[in-house]
Short mmCIF file of C-alpha atoms in Angstrom, two decimals:
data_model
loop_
_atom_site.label_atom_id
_atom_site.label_comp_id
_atom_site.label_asym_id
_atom_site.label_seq_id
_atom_site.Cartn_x
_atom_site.Cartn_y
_atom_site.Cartn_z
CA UNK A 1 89.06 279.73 205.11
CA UNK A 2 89.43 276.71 203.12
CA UNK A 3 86.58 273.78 202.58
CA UNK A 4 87.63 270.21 202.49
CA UNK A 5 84.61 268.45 200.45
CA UNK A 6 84.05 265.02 199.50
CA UNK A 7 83.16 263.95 195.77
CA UNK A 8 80.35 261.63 196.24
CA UNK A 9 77.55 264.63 196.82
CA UNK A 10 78.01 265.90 193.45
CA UNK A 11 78.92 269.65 192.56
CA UNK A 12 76.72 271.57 194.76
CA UNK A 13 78.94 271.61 197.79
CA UNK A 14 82.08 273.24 195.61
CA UNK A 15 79.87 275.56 194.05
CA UNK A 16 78.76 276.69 196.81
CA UNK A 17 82.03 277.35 198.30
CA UNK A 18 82.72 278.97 194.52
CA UNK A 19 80.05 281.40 195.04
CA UNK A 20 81.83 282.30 198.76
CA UNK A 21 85.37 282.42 197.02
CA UNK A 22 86.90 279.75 199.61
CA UNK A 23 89.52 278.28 198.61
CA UNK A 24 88.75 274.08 197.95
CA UNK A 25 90.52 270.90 198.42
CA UNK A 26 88.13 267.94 196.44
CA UNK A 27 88.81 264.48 198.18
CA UNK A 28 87.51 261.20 196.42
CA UNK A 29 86.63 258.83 193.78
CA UNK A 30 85.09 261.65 191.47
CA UNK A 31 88.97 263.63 190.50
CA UNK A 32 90.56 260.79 190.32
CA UNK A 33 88.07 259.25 187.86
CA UNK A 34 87.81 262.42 185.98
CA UNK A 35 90.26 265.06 186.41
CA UNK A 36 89.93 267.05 183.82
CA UNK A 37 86.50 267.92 184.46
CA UNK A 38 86.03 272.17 183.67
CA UNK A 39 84.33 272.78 187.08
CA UNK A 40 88.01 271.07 188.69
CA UNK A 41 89.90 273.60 187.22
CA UNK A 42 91.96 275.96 190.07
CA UNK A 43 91.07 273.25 192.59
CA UNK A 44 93.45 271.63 194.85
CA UNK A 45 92.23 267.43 194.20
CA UNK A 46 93.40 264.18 196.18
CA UNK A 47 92.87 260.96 194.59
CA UNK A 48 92.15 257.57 196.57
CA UNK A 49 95.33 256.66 197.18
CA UNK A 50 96.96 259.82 198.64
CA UNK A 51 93.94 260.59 200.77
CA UNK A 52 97.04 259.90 203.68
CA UNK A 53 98.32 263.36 202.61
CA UNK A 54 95.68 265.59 202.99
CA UNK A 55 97.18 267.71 205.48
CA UNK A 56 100.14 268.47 202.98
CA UNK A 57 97.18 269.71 200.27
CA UNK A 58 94.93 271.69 202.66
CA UNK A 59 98.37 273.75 204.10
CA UNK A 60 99.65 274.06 200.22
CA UNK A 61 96.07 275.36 199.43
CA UNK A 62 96.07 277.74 202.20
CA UNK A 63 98.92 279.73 200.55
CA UNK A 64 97.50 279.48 197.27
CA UNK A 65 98.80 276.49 195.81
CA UNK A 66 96.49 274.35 193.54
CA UNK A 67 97.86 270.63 194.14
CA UNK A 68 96.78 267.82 192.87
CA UNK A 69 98.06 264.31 194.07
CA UNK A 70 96.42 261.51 191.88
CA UNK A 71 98.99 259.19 190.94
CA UNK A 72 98.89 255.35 192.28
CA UNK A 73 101.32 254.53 195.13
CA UNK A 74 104.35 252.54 194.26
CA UNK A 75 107.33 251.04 196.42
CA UNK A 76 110.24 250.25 194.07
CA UNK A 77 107.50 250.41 191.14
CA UNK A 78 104.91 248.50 192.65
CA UNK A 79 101.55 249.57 193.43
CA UNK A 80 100.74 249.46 196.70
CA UNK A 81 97.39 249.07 198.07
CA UNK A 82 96.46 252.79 199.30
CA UNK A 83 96.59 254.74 202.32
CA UNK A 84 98.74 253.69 204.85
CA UNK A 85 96.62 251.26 207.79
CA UNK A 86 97.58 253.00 210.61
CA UNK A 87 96.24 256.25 210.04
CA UNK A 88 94.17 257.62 213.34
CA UNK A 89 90.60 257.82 212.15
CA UNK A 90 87.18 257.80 213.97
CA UNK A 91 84.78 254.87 213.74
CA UNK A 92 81.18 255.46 213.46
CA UNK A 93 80.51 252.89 215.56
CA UNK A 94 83.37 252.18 218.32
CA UNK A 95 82.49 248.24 217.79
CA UNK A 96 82.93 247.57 214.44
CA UNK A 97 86.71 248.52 212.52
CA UNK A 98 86.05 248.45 208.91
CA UNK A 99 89.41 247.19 207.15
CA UNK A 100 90.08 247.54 203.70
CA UNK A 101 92.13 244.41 202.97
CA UNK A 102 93.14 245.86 198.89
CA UNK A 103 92.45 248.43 196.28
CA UNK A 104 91.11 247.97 193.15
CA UNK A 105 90.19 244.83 190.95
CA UNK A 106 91.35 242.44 188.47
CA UNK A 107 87.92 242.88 186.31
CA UNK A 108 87.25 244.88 183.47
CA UNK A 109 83.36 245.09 183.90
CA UNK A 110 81.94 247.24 181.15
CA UNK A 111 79.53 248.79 183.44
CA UNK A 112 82.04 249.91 186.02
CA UNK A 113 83.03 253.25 186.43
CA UNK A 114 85.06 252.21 190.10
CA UNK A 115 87.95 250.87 188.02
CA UNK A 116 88.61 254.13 186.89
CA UNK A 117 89.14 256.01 189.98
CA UNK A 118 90.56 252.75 191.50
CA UNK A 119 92.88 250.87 189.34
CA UNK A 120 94.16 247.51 189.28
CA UNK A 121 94.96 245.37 191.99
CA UNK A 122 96.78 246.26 194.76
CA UNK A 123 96.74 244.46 198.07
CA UNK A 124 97.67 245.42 201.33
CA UNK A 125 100.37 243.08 203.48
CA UNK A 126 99.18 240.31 205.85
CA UNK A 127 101.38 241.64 208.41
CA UNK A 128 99.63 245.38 207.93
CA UNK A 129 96.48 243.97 207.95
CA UNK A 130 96.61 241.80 211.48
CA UNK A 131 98.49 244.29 213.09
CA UNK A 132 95.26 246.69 212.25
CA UNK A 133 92.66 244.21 213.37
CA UNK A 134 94.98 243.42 216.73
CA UNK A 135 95.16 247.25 217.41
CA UNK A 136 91.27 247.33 217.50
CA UNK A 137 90.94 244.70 219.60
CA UNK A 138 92.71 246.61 222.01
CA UNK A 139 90.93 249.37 221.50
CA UNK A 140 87.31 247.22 222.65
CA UNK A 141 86.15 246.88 219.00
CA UNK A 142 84.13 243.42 218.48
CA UNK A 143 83.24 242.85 215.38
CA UNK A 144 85.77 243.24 212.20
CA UNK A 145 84.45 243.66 208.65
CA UNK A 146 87.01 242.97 205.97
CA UNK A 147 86.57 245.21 202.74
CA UNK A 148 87.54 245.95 199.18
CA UNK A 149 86.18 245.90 195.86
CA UNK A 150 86.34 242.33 195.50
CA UNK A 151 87.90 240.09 198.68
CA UNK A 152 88.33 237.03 196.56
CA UNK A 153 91.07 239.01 194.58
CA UNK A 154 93.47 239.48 198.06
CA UNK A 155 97.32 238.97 197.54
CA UNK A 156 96.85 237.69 193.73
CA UNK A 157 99.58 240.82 193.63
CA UNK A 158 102.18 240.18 196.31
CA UNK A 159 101.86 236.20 196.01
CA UNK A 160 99.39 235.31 198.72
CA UNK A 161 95.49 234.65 198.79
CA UNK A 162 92.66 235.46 200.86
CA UNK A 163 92.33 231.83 202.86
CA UNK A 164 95.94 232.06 203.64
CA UNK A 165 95.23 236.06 205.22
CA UNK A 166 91.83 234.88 206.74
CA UNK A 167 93.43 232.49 208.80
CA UNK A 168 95.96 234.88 210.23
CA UNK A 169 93.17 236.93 211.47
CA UNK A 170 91.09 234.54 212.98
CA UNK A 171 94.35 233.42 215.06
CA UNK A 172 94.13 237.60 216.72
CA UNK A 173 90.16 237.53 217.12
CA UNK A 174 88.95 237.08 220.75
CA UNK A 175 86.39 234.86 221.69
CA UNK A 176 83.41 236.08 221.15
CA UNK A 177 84.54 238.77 218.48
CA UNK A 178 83.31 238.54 214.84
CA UNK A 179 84.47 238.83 211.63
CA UNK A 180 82.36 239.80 208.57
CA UNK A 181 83.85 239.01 205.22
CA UNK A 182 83.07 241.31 202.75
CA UNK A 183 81.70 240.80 199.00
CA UNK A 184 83.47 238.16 196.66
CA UNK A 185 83.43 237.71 192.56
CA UNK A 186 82.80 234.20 191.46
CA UNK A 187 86.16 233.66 189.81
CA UNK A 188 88.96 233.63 192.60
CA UNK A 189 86.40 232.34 195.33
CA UNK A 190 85.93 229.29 193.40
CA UNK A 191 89.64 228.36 193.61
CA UNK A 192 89.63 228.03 197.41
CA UNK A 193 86.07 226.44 197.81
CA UNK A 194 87.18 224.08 200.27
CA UNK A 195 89.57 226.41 202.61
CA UNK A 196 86.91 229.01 201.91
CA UNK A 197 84.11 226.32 203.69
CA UNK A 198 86.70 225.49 206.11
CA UNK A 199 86.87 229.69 207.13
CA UNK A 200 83.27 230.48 207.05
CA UNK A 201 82.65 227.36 209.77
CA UNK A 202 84.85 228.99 212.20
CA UNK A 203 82.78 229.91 215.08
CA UNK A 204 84.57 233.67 215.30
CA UNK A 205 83.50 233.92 211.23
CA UNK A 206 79.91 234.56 210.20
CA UNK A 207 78.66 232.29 207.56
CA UNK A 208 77.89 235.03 205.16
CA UNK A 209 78.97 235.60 201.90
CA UNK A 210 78.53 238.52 199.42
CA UNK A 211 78.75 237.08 195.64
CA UNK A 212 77.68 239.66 193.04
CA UNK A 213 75.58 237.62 190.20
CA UNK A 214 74.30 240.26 187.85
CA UNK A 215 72.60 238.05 185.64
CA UNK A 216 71.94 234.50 185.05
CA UNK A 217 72.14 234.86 181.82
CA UNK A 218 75.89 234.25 180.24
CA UNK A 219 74.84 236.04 177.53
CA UNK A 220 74.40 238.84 179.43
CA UNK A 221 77.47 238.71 181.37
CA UNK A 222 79.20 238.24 178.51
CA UNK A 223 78.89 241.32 178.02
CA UNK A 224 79.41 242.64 181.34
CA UNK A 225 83.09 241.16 180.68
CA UNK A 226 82.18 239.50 184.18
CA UNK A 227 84.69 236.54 183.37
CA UNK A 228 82.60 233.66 184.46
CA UNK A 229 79.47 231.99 183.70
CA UNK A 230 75.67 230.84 185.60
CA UNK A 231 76.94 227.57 186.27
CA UNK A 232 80.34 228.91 188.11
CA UNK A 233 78.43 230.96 190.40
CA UNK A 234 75.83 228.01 191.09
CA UNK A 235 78.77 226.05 191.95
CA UNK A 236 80.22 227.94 194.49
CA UNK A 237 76.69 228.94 195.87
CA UNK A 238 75.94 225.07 195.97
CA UNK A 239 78.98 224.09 197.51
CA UNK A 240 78.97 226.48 200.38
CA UNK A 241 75.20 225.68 201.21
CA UNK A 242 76.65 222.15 201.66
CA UNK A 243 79.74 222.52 203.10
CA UNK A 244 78.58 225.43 205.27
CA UNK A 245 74.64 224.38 206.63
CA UNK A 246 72.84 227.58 206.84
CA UNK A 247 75.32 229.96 205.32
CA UNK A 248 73.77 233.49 203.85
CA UNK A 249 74.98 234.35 200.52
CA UNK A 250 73.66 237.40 199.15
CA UNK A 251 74.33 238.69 195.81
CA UNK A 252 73.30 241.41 192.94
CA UNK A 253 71.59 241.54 189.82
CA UNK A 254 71.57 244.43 187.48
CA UNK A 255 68.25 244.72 185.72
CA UNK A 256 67.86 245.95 182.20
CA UNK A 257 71.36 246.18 181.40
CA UNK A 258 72.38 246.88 177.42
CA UNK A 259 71.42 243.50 175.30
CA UNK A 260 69.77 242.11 177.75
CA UNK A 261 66.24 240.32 176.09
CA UNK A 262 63.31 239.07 177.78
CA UNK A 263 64.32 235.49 177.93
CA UNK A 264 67.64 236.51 179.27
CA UNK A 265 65.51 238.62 182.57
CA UNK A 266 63.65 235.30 182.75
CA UNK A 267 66.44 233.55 183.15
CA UNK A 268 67.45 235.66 186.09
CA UNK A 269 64.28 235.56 187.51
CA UNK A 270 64.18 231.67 187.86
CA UNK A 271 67.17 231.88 189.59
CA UNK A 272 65.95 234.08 192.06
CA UNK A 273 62.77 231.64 192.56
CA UNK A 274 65.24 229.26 192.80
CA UNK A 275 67.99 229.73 195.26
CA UNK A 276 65.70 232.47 197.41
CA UNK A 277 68.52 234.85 198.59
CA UNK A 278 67.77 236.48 201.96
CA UNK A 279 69.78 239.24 200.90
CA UNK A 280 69.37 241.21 197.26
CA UNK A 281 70.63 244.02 195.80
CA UNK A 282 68.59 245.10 193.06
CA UNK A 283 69.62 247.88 190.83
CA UNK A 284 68.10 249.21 187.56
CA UNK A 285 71.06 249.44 185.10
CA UNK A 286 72.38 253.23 184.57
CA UNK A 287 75.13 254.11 182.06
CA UNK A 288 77.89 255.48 183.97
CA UNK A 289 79.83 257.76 181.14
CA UNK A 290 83.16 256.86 179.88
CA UNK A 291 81.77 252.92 179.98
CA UNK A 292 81.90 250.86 177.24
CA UNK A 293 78.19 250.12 178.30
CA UNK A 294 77.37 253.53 178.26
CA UNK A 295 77.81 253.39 174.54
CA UNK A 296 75.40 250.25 174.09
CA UNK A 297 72.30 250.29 172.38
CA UNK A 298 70.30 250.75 175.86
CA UNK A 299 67.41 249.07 177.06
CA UNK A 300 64.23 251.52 177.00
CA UNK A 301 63.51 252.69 180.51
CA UNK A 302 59.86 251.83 180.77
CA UNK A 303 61.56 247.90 179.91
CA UNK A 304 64.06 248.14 182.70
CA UNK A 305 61.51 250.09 185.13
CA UNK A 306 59.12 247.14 184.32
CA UNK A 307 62.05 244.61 185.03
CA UNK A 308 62.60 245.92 187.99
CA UNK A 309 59.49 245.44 189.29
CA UNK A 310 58.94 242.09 188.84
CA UNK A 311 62.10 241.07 190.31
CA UNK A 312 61.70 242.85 193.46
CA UNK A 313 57.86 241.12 193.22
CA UNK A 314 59.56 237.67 193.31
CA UNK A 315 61.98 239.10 195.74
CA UNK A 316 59.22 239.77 198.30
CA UNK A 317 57.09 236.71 197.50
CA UNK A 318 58.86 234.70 200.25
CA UNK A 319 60.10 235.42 203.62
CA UNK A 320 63.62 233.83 204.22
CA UNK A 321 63.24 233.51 207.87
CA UNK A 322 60.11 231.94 209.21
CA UNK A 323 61.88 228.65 209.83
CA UNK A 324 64.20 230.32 212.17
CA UNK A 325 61.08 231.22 214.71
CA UNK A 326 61.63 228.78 217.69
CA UNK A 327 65.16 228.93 217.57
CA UNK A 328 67.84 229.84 220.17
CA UNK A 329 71.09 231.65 219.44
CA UNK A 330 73.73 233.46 220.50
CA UNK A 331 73.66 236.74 219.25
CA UNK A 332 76.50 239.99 219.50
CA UNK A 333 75.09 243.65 219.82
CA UNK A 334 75.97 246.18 218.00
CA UNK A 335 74.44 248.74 217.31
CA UNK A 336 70.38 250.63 217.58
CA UNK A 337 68.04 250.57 215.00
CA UNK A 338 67.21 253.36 212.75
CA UNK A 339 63.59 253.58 214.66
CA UNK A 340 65.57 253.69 218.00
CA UNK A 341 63.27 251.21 219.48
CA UNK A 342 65.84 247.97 219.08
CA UNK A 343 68.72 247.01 219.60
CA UNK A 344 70.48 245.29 216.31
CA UNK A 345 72.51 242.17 216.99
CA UNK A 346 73.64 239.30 214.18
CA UNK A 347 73.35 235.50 214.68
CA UNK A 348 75.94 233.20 213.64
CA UNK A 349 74.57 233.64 210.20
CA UNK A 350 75.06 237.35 210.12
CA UNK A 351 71.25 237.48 210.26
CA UNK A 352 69.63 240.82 211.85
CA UNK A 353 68.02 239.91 214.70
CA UNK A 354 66.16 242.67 216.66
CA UNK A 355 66.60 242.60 220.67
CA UNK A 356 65.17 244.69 223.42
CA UNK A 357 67.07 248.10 224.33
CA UNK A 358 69.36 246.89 227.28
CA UNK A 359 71.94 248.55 228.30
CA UNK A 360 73.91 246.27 229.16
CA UNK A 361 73.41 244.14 225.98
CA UNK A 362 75.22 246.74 223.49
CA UNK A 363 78.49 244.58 222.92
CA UNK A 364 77.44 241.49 224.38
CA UNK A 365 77.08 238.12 222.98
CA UNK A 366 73.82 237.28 224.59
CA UNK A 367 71.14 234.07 223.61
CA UNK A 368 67.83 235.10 222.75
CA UNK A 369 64.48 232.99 221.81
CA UNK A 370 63.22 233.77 218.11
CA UNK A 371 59.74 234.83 218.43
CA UNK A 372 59.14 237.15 215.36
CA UNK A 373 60.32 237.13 211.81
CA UNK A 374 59.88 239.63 208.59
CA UNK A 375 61.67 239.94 205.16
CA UNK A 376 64.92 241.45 206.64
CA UNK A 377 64.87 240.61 210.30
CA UNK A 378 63.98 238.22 213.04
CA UNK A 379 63.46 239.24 216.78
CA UNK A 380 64.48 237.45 219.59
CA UNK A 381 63.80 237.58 223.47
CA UNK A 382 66.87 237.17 225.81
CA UNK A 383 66.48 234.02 227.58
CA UNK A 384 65.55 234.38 231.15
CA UNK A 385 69.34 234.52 233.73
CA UNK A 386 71.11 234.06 230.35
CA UNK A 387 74.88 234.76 230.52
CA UNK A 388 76.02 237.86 229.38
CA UNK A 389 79.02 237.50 227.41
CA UNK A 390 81.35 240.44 226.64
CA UNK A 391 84.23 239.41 223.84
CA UNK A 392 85.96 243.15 223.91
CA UNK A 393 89.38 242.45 225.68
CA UNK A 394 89.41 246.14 226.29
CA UNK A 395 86.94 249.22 227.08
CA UNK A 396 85.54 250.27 223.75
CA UNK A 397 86.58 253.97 222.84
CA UNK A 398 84.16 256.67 223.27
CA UNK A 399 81.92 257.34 220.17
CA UNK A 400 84.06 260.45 218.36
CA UNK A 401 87.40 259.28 219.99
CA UNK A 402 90.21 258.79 218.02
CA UNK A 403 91.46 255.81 217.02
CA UNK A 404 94.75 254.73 216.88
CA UNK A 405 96.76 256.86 218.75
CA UNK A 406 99.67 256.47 221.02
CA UNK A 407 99.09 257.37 225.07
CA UNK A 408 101.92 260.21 224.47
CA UNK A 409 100.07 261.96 221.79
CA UNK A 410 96.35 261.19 223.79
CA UNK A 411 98.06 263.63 226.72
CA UNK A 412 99.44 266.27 224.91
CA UNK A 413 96.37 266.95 222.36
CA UNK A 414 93.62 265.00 224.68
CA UNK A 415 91.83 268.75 224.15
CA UNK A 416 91.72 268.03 220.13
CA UNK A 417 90.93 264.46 220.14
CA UNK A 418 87.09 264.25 220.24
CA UNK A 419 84.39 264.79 217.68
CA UNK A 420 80.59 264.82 217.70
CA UNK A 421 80.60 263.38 214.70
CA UNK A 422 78.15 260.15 213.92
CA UNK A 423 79.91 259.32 210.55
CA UNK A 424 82.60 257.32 210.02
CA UNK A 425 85.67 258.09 208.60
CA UNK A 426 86.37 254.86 206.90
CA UNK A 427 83.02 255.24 204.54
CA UNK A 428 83.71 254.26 201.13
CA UNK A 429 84.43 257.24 198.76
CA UNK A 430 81.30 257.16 197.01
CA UNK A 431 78.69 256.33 200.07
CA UNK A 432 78.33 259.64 201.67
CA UNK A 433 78.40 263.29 201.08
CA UNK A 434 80.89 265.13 203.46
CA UNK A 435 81.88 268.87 204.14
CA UNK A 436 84.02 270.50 206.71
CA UNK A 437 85.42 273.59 207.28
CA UNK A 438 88.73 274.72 208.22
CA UNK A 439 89.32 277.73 210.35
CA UNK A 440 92.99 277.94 210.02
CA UNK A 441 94.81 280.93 212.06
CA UNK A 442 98.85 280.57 212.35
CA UNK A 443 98.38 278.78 215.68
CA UNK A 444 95.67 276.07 213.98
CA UNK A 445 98.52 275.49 210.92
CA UNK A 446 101.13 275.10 213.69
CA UNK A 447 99.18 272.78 215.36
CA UNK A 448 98.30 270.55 212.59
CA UNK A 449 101.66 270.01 211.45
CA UNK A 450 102.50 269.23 215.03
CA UNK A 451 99.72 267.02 215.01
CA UNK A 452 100.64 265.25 211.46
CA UNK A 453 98.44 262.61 210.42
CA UNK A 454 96.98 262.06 213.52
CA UNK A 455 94.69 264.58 212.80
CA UNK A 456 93.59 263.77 209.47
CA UNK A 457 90.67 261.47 210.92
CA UNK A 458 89.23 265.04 212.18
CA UNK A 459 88.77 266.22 208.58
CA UNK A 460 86.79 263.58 208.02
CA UNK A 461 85.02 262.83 211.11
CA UNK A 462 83.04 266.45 211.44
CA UNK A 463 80.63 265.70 208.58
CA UNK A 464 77.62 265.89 209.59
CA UNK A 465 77.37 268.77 212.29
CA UNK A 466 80.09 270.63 210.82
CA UNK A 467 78.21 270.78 207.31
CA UNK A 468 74.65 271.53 209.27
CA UNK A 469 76.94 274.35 211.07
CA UNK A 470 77.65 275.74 208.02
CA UNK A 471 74.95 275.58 206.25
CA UNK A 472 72.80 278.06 208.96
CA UNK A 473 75.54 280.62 208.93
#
């Protein structure tokens, strides 16, 4: 038997397979940032990039190979930007497709350990990436959320840029369909402010925008080696509010990093009281090791505890959304709420807005009246004989089907193609904790070599069942 586990959950899950003596194939951010950790000794380890190539390591691992695959992809010496795009995989929600437009970053942030398991810069091919979003169209998905770790960055690497990809997608979208852009550095987004604007007013765009702060203090970023200063992020944050009525940015702020002095977290905080973000990430500042922040004099934790604090206090001193009460829009559905007692749609300005449990809502663009609002949400009732629009061209997949494959391949392994999985395969490497097991006979090896890499999604699609499975045994 051999277990296929994912890094982000720490060390438990292989050492618990250890203690079985099952033989282990470590996926993920966490051996490709450090392989030469003691307790990955013996172990078969996939980095980011070859993550396409899985099957290869599990069947190698089986016989008693110990592989490890963690070098970057290269065509003709360049980097490409990761695993291939068309790779069958299973959404967690049928839809949404979650595309990751490039790999790694230009930045050197002295916090970050993510450049270490990811690299440079490495984008993936318009051509790749509309053909992806046009295959889930067909495939019912509505909504399309474009990822990486920083968007702005696209095609600085194969000669292109991110307005010039942006609106080759919104040429494929149907009517109706969304598309969510994901989060942005200061730096390359402020050399396509205006196309940018143009973009985010396009009715099948949301007007959001994810731009990471971390301080409004330049001192302080500085530091962080964040490669631009307060007033460059005000800029672009002004300019889009104008340009773009009503837009959502949201953005980040690290709190208590190394350096940082009182007047410098004051300095953030007026920026907060200033601008009011709907949306903020606060995190208390942790050295990651191997960081050249790591190695800082650090802030004493009671100081960044404290810090904390207060800026979630200002944070929840105002509610975003009571303006919006009154208001009809046109909403698309989703998904349910964690309390199952909603449904979750977003407005035009990818603002949560809370509708009742309808059936026939769930991926509909429908108009609602705001009636309610609170510190992350509003709640809307569907106006009376409203007109239910649907903007899937196609019948969304089945929740666990397979996406991606070819009708040949859907009748000869229809059998192997469904999972009860609720997790989703294209998760970022460090947001969830994953373990499945692999019951390989010679008949099960046949038939995954048969089945190639349209199978691979399967590894990663039993998470959460598979891992309670095993866990009772």
């Amino acid at each position: 038997m051999t277990w296929l586990l994912h890094s982000g959950g720490g060390v438990h899950g292989f050492r618990k397979a250890q203690e079985e003596n099952k033989k282990i194939v470590l996926a993920g951010c966490v051996p490709q940032a450090q392989p030469r950790q003691d307790y990955l000794k013996g172990l078969s380890i996939i980095g980011v990039q070859q993550i396409d190539r899985v099957v290869e390591v599990v069947e190698e691992t089986i016989k008693g190979h110990s592989v490890r695959l963690l070098g970057q992809k290269k065509d003709n010496g360049k980097r490409l930007g990761g695993a291939r795009l068309d790779l069958p995989k299973i959404r967690k929600n049928p839809l949404i497709e979650i595309i990751s437009i490039n790999t790694g970053c230009l930045n050197a942030c002295t916090y970050c350990k993510t450049k270490h398991a990811r690299g440079n810069l490495a984008s993936y091919p318009i051509d790749e990436l509309v053909e992806r979003a046009k295959q889930s169209f067909q495939e019912g998905v509505c909504e399309i959320w474009l990822t990486s770790e920083d968007t702005g960055a696209y095609g600085r690497d194969i000669g292109t840029d991110l307005p010039t990809l942006l609106w080759k997608l919104v040429e494929v979208i149907p009517d109706g369909a969304m598309l969510r852009l994901g989060m942005t550095n200061p730096p390359y987004i402020l050399e396509h402010l205006e196309e940018m604007a143009k973009i985010l007013n396009h009715p099948r765009v949301y007007a959001f925008l994810h731009i990471p702060v971390q301080s409004a203090s330049d001192s302080v970023l500085m530091d962080m080696k964040r490669e631009y200063c307060v007033a460059d992020f005000k800029r672009v944050v002004d300019f889009l509010k104008e340009k773009v009525p009503g837009i959502t940015i949201a953005t980040d702020i690290i709190c208590g990093f190394p350096g940082e002095t009182d007047q410098d977290f004051q300095e953030t905080l007026k920026l907060v009281e200033e601008y009011k973000f709907p949306s903020l990430f606060i995190n208390q500042f942790y050295p990651r090791p191997g960081t050249p922040a790591a190695k800082a004099e650090q802030v004493p934790a009671h100081v960044k505890k404290q810090r904390t604090k207060d800026l979630s206090r200002v944070f929840h001193s105002y509610n975003p959304y009571d303006h919006k009460i009154g208001e009809r829009q046109q909403v698309l559905v989703t998904e349910e709420s964690f309390d199952s007692k909603f449904f979750v749609a977003h407005n035009r300005f990818y603002e949560q807005v809370l509708v009742p449990k309808n059936p026939e809502f769930m991926g509909k663009m429908v108009e609602v009246d705001i009636y309610e609002s609170g510190k992350h949400f509003l709640k809307g009732q569907p106006v009376l004989d409203t007109k239910i629009y649907t903007p899937s061209i196609s019948k969304p997949l089945a929740k666990g089907e397979v996406s991606g494959l070819t009708k040949e391949f859907r009748t000869r392994f229809g059998n192997h193609l469904t999972s009860t999985s609720d997790t989703c395969a294209a998760s970022h490497c460090d947001s969830t904790y994953s373990r499945i097991v692999l019951q390989m006979s010679q008949h099960d090896c046949a038939l995954w070599v048969a089945a190639g890499l349209a199978l691979i999604a399967l590894l990663f699609a039993f998470l959460a069942r598979v891992y309670a499975y095993n866990v009772t045994k």
